[in-house]
Coordinates of C-alpha atoms in Angstrom, one line a residue:
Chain A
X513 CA 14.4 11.5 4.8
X514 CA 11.2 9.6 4.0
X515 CA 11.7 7.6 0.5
X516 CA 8.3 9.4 -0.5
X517 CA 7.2 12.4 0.2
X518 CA 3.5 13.7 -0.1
X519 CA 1.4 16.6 1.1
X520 CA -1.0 15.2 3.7
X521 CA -4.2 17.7 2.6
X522 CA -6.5 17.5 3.1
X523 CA -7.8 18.9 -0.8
X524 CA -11.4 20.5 -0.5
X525 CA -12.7 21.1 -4.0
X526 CA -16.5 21.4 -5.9
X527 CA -17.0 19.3 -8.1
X528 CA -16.1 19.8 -11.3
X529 CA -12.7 21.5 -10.3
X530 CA -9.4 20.3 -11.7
X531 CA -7.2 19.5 -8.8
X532 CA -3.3 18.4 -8.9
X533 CA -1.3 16.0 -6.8
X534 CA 2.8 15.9 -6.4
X535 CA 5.0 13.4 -4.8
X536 CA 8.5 13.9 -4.5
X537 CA 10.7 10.3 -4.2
X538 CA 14.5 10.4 -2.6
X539 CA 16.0 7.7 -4.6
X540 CA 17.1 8.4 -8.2
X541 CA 17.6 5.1 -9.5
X542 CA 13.5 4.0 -8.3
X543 CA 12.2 2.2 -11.4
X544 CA 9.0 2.7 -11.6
X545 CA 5.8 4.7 -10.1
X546 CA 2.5 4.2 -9.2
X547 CA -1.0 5.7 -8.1
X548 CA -3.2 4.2 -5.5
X549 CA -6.3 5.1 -4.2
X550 CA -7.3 4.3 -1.0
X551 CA -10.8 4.8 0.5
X552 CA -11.8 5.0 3.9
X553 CA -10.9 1.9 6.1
X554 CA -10.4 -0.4 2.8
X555 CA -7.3 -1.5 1.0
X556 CA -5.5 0.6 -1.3
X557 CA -6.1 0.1 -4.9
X558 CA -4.1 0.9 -8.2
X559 CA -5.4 3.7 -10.3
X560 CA -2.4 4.1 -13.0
X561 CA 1.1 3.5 -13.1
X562 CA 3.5 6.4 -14.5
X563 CA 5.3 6.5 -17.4
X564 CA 8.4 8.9 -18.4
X565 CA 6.2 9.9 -21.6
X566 CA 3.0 10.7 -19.1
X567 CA 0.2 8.4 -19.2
X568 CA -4.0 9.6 -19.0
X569 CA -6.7 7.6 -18.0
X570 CA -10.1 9.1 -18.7
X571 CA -9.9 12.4 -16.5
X572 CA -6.7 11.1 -15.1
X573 CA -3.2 12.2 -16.1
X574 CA 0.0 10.9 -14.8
X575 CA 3.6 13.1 -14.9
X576 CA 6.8 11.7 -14.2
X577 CA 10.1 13.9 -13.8
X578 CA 13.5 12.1 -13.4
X579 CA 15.4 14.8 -13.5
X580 CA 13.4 16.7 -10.1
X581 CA 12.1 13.2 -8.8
X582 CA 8.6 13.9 -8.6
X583 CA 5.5 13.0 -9.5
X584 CA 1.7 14.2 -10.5
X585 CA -1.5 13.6 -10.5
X586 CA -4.1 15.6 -11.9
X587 CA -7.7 15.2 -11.6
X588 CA -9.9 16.6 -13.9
X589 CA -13.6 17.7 -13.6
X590 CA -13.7 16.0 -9.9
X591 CA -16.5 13.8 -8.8
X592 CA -17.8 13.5 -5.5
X593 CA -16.7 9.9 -6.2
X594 CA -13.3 11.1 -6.5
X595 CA -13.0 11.3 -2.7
X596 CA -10.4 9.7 -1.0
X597 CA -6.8 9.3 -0.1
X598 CA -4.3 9.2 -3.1
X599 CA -1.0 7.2 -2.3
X600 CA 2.3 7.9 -4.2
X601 CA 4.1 4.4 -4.5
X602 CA 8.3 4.2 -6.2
X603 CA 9.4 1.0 -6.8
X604 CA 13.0 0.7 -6.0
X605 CA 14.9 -3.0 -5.8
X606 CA 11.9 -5.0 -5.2
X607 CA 10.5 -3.0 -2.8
X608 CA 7.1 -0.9 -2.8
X609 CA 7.5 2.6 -0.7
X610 CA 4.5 4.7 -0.2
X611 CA 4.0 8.3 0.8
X612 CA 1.7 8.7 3.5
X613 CA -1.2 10.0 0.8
X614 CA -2.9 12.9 -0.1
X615 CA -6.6 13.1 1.1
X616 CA -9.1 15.0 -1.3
X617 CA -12.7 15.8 -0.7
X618 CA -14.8 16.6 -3.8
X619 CA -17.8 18.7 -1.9
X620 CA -21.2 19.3 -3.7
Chain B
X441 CA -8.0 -9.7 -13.2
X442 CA -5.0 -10.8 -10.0
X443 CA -6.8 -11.1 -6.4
X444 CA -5.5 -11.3 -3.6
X445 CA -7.3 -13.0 -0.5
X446 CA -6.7 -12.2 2.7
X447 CA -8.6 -13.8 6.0
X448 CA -9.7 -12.8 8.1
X449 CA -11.0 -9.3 7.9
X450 CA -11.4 -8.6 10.9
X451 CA -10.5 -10.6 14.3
X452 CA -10.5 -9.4 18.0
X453 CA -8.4 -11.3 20.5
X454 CA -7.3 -11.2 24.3
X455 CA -4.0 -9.4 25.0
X456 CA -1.5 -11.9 25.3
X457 CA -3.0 -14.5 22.4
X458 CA -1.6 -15.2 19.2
X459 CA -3.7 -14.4 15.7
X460 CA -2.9 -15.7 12.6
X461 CA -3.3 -13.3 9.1
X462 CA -3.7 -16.0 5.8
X463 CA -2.4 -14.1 2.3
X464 CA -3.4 -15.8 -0.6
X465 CA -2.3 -15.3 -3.9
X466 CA -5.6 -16.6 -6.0
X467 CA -4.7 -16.8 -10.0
X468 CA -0.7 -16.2 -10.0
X469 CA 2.2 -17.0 -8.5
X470 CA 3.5 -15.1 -6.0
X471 CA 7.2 -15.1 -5.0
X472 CA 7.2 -12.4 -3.2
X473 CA 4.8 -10.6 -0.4
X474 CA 4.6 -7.6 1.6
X475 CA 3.0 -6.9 4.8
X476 CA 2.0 -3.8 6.0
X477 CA 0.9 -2.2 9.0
X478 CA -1.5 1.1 9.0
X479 CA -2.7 2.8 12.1
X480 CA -5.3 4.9 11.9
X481 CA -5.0 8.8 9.3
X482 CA -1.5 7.1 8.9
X483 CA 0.7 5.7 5.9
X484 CA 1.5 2.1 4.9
X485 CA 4.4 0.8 6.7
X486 CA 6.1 -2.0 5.2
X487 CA 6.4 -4.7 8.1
X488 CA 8.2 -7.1 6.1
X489 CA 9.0 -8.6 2.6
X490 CA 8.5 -12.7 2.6
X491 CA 10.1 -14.6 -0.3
X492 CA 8.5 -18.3 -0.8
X493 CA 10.9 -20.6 0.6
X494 CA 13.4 -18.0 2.3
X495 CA 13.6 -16.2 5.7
X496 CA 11.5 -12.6 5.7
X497 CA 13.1 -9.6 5.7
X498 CA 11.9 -7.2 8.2
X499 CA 12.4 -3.4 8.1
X500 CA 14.2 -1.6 10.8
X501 CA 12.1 -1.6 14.0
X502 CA 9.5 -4.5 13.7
X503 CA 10.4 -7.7 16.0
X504 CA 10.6 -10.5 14.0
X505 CA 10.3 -12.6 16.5
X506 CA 6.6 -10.8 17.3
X507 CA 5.7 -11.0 13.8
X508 CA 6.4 -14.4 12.3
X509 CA 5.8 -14.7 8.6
X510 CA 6.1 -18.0 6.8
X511 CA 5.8 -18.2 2.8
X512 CA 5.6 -21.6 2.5
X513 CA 4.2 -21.8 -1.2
X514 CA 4.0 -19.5 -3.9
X515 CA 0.2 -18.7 -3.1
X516 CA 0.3 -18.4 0.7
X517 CA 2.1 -16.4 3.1
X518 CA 0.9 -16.1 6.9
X519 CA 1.3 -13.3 9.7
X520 CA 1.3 -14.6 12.8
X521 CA 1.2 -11.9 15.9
X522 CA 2.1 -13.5 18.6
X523 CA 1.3 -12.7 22.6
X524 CA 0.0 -9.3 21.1
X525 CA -1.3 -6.5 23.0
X526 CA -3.4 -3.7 22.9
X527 CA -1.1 -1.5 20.9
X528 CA -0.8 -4.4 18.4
X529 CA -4.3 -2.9 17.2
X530 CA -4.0 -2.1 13.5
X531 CA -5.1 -2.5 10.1
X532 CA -2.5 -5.0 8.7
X533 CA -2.3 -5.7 4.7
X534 CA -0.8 -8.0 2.6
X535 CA 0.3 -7.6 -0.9
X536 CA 1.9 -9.7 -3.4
X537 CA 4.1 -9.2 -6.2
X538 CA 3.0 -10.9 -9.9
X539 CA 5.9 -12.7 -10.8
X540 CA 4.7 -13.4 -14.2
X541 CA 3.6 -10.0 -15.0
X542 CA 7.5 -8.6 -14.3
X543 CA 7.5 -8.8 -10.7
X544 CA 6.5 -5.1 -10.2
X545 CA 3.0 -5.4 -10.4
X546 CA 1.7 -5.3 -6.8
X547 CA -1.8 -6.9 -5.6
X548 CA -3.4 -5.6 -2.3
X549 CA -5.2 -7.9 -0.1
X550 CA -8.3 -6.5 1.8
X551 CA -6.6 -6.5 4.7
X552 CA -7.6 -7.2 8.1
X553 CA -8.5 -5.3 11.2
X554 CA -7.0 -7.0 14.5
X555 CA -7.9 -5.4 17.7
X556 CA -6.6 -6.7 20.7
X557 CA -8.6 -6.2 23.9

C-alpha cells in the first residue's frame, strides 16, 4: 500500500467553481502534512502546510483528520490560474512521501 | 525566502556517459537532501535521502552504485548518473530539508531534465 494515496483526476471545472481535494496517508504516526503545487514540467512548490485545527490561505483551506488519515484541499472560486497538479506530501521520520497528485483544469 | 539551486536544468548526454546533478542549498544549512526521480504524468519518487557527511540512503530499487550522491557540505549535495542509458531519461529533483527552521520544512530545486540519447 502506497504511503499516499490520491485520486489522479483529472478535475475539469469553470471558473469560479469550488472544487475539493482528498488524500488519504497509511501511516498514523506521520507528523505533519503538506500541499504542493506543481505545474507543468516545473518543480513542485509549497502552497500550505496542514494543521489539526485547519488552516486557510486566501481561497485556500486545508483539513486534517487523524482519526481517518486523510486530508483536503478545497479550492474556492477557481481561477484559470489555478490549473495544475496538486501533490499530497506526509512527513513521517524525516522522510517526505508524496501521492502521485491530483491534476485540476480550471476551463473558461 | 529558502532557495534551492540546482544545475543544470537540463543536459543531454551519450548512452554510456556519466552526468553530474549540483544541489545547492543557497541561504540555510542543509543537513539533509532528497532526490527524486519523475517520469513523465507520474509521481515523485524518492531516489535517495543524503545526510552531509554520512553514506545516502537509497529506497528499495534504485542502484546505488548507478546513482552516487555525495553531501559533502551542508549546502551541496551531487547526483552523479553514471554509464546511463536511454531509460535513465527523467526529470530528477532535489530538495533539501531547513535544519534551522525544524527540519521539516522542505525546499525544491528546479530540477533538471537529463535525456540520454
Amino acid at each position: 500500500r502506497k504511503e499516499v494515496e490520491q485520486d489522479p483526476g483529472p478535475f475539469n471545472v469553470p471558473e469560479g467553481a469550488t472544487v475539493a481535494f482528498n488524500c488519504t496517508y497509511s501511516n498514523s504516526a506521520s507528523q505533519s502534512f503538506f500541499w504542493y503545487r506543481q505545474d507543468c514540467r516545473k518543480e513542485p512548490k509549497l502552497l500550505m502546510s496542514v494543521y489539526s485545527s485547519g488552516n486557510e490561505d486566501g481561497r485556500f483551506t486545508a483539513q486534517l483528520n487523524r482519526a481517518s488519515q486523510y486530508i483536503s484541499l478545497l479550492i474556492r472560486d477557481s481561477k484559470l490560474s489555478d490549473s495544475a497538479t496538486y501533490l499530497c506530501v506526509a512527513y513521517n521520520f524525516n522522510k517526505f512521501y508524496f501521492g502521485s497528485g491530483t491534476k485540476l483544469n480550471v476551463k473558461p | 525566502g529558502a532557495v534551492v539551486s540546482q544545475h543544470p536544468s537540463r543536459v543531454i548526454c551519450k548512452s554510456g556517459t556519466s552526468v553530474k546533478i549540483e544541489c545547492r542549498s543557497l541561504d540555510f544549512q542543509a543537513t539533509t537532501m532528497f532526490w527524486y526521480r519523475q517520469f513523465p504524468k507520474k509521481s515523485l519518487m524518492l531516489m535517495a535521502t543524503s545526510n552531509e557527511g554520512s553514506k545516502a540512503t537509497y529506497e528499495q530499487g534504485v542502484e546505488k552504485d548507478k546513482f552516487l550522491i555525495n553531501h559533502a557540505s551542508l549546502t551541496l549535495s551531487t547526483l552523479t548518473v553514471t554509464s546511463a542509458h536511454p531509460e535513465d531519461s527523467s526529470f530528477y529533483i532535489c530538495s533539501a530539508s531547513d535544519a534551522g527552521a525544524g527540519g521539516n520544512t522542505i525546499y525544491f530545486g528546479e530540477g533538471s531534465w537529463l535525456t540520454v540519447v
